Amino acid sequence: ETVTVSFTNVGTTAISNFPISYSVNGGTPVSEQFTNTLNAGDTATYSFTTGADLSTPAVYDIRAWFTVPGDTDGFNDTIDFSVEHFTPDVLPYFEDLQSFIPGAPLPTGWTVSTTSASNGVGWQVDQGGTGSTGTGPNADHTLGTGAGIYFYTETSGGIQGDTYTLTTNCIDLTGASLPKLSFWYHMHGADMGSLEARVVQSDGTETSVFLAVGQQQQ
């Protein structure tokens, strides 16, 4: 895979002809020469001619850096980032969450994120009853018992405007003419907000396919 980095000359003089490097998971660095001139305040993008082998499904930690002779501030010359290569699931895809473990890391491909100005904790794996009384559920839909696993978000401590996002692993929809999404949900409480399901394509395009507002259970 091609490794491309962007960098800005935050100094007061132009720089040129300096080495730029990257390494994957702390391995042997790949070093090449940036031969153009980068004026003060300008930003450049560089694609390494020697790519990285990311063919095996895994998370790869990549570090890129450059070295400019005479640079007295080397703390802003390095960037670290991670990319993940994973094999998408194919249709038909079914997930009942029963292999998920409360408090443990999510399986590969599943992520949670929170946009919050409060102490809201966001989506989490749960088993049995939730932390607040009078909200629920007391059991998941699949097993219908306290042993069942489900995702929930605890609203105690949250405020209006908080957004909690749960992202599944990648699912290959190639060739699917009319794909359908079905799931069970439980939205109980007088101050219930909204629940939205979105399909995010590989190019970043998002399509809303479901929206429920207010207290309801299905």
PDB file of C-alpha atoms in Angstrom, residues 2 6 15 22 33 36 54 56 63 66 68 73 95 110 113 117 196 216:
ATOM      1  CA  THR A   2       1.141   3.539  -0.714  1.00  0.00           C
ATOM      2  CA  SER A   6       1.424  15.797   4.577  1.00  0.00           C
ATOM      3  CA  ILE A  15      13.674  24.023   3.274  1.00  0.00           C
ATOM      4  CA  TYR A  22       8.380   5.864   7.793  1.00  0.00           C
ATOM      5  CA  GLN A  33      14.567  12.076  -0.233  1.00  0.00           C
ATOM      6  CA  ASN A  36      11.383  19.886  -3.727  1.00  0.00           C
ATOM      7  CA  LEU A  54      -0.473  -4.366   4.841  1.00  0.00           C
ATOM      8  CA  THR A  56      -2.388  -9.460   6.441  1.00  0.00           C
ATOM      9  CA  ARG A  63       5.315   6.361  12.233  1.00  0.00           C
ATOM     10  CA  PHE A  66      11.589  13.876   8.409  1.00  0.00           C
ATOM     11  CA  VAL A  68      15.973  18.879   8.369  1.00  0.00           C
ATOM     12  CA  ASP A  73      12.659  21.918  17.183  1.00  0.00           C
ATOM     13  CA  GLU A  95     -24.963 -11.044  14.927  1.00  0.00           C
ATOM     14  CA  TRP A 110     -16.621  -2.865  16.141  1.00  0.00           C
ATOM     15  CA  SER A 113     -17.325   6.854  20.075  1.00  0.00           C
ATOM     16  CA  ALA A 117     -20.090  17.770  26.906  1.00  0.00           C
ATOM     17  CA  GLU A 196     -30.666   6.461  14.011  1.00  0.00           C
ATOM     18  CA  GLN A 216     -40.795   3.176  22.118  1.00  0.00           C
TER      19      GLN A 216
END
